[in-house]
mmCIF file of C-alpha atoms in Angstrom:
data_model
loop_
_atom_site.group_PDB
_atom_site.id
_atom_site.type_symbol
_atom_site.label_atom_id
_atom_site.label_comp_id
_atom_site.label_asym_id
_atom_site.label_seq_id
_atom_site.Cartn_x
_atom_site.Cartn_y
_atom_site.Cartn_z
ATOM 1 C CA UNK A 1484 37.629 47.124 27.051
ATOM 2 C CA UNK A 1485 36.339 50.224 25.308
ATOM 3 C CA UNK A 1486 38.445 53.236 24.516
ATOM 4 C CA UNK A 1487 37.537 56.158 26.821
ATOM 5 C CA UNK A 1488 35.745 59.089 25.297
ATOM 6 C CA UNK A 1489 36.957 62.661 25.397
ATOM 7 C CA UNK A 1490 34.023 63.402 27.709
ATOM 8 C CA UNK A 1491 35.223 60.760 30.191
ATOM 9 C CA UNK A 1492 38.749 62.136 30.198
ATOM 10 C CA UNK A 1493 37.452 65.705 30.571
ATOM 11 C CA UNK A 1494 35.226 64.685 33.467
ATOM 12 C CA UNK A 1495 38.158 63.001 35.208
ATOM 13 C CA UNK A 1496 40.318 66.110 34.798
ATOM 14 C CA UNK A 1497 37.522 68.317 36.161
ATOM 15 C CA UNK A 1498 37.015 65.987 39.132
ATOM 16 C CA UNK A 1499 40.763 65.942 39.839
ATOM 17 C CA UNK A 1500 40.839 69.757 39.824
ATOM 18 C CA UNK A 1501 37.768 69.955 42.041
ATOM 19 C CA UNK A 1502 39.158 67.506 44.564
ATOM 20 C CA UNK A 1503 42.489 69.338 44.635
ATOM 21 C CA UNK A 1504 40.728 72.625 45.450
ATOM 22 C CA UNK A 1505 38.676 71.076 48.253
ATOM 23 C CA UNK A 1506 40.613 71.213 51.528
ATOM 24 C CA UNK A 1507 38.091 68.840 53.134
ATOM 25 C CA UNK A 1508 38.653 66.024 50.682
ATOM 26 C CA UNK A 1509 38.359 62.514 52.033
ATOM 27 C CA UNK A 1510 40.830 59.751 51.389
ATOM 28 C CA UNK A 1511 38.005 57.521 50.132
ATOM 29 C CA UNK A 1512 37.113 60.111 47.484
ATOM 30 C CA UNK A 1513 40.750 60.367 46.443
ATOM 31 C CA UNK A 1514 41.102 56.584 46.261
ATOM 32 C CA UNK A 1515 37.973 56.306 44.107
ATOM 33 C CA UNK A 1516 39.247 59.005 41.781
ATOM 34 C CA UNK A 1517 42.643 57.297 41.458
ATOM 35 C CA UNK A 1518 40.839 54.039 40.657
ATOM 36 C CA UNK A 1519 38.882 55.827 37.929
ATOM 37 C CA UNK A 1520 42.101 57.352 36.581
ATOM 38 C CA UNK A 1521 43.783 53.941 36.483
ATOM 39 C CA UNK A 1522 40.781 52.478 34.666
ATOM 40 C CA UNK A 1523 40.914 55.187 32.007
ATOM 41 C CA UNK A 1524 44.662 54.781 31.541
ATOM 42 C CA UNK A 1525 44.293 51.000 31.267
ATOM 43 C CA UNK A 1526 41.629 51.469 28.611
ATOM 44 C CA UNK A 1527 43.850 53.893 26.702
ATOM 45 C CA UNK A 1528 46.754 51.435 26.871
ATOM 46 C CA UNK A 1529 44.515 48.582 25.718
ATOM 47 C CA UNK A 1530 43.440 50.618 22.705
ATOM 48 C CA UNK A 1531 47.056 51.316 21.710
ATOM 49 C CA UNK A 1532 48.724 47.890 21.630
ATOM 50 C CA UNK A 1533 52.472 48.058 21.324
ATOM 51 C CA UNK A 1534 52.720 51.423 23.106
ATOM 52 C CA UNK A 1535 55.053 50.490 25.940
ATOM 53 C CA UNK A 1536 54.874 53.959 27.504
ATOM 54 C CA UNK A 1537 51.071 53.887 27.708
ATOM 55 C CA UNK A 1538 51.208 50.403 29.223
ATOM 56 C CA UNK A 1539 53.767 51.495 31.821
ATOM 57 C CA UNK A 1540 51.797 54.609 32.798
ATOM 58 C CA UNK A 1541 48.661 52.486 33.169
ATOM 59 C CA UNK A 1542 50.528 49.909 35.265
ATOM 60 C CA UNK A 1543 51.898 52.560 37.597
ATOM 61 C CA UNK A 1544 48.488 54.218 37.937
ATOM 62 C CA UNK A 1545 46.904 50.847 38.823
ATOM 63 C CA UNK A 1546 49.610 50.162 41.424
ATOM 64 C CA UNK A 1547 48.971 53.563 43.002
ATOM 65 C CA UNK A 1548 45.195 53.115 42.968
ATOM 66 C CA UNK A 1549 45.452 49.644 44.472
ATOM 67 C CA UNK A 1550 47.781 50.909 47.207
ATOM 68 C CA UNK A 1551 45.086 53.378 48.294
ATOM 69 C CA UNK A 1552 42.439 50.697 48.776
ATOM 70 C CA UNK A 1553 41.814 49.657 52.362
ATOM 71 C CA UNK A 1554 43.193 46.272 53.334
ATOM 72 C CA UNK A 1555 40.539 43.562 53.340
#
């Protein structure tokens, strides 16, 4: 798992802001963005072993992202 770049984090923040400003956002777009956010947070946590806070934030983000996925 590679550590996310500043460009990746910046792009995520810009996409979050854009989606928030769009009143016609779709739940699928939101779910995909939350999945991307969880991925980045998991990669950050993986690159900082021993950081319990980073691991917990990543775990919570993954739970949220997974809860937004449609049931199979």
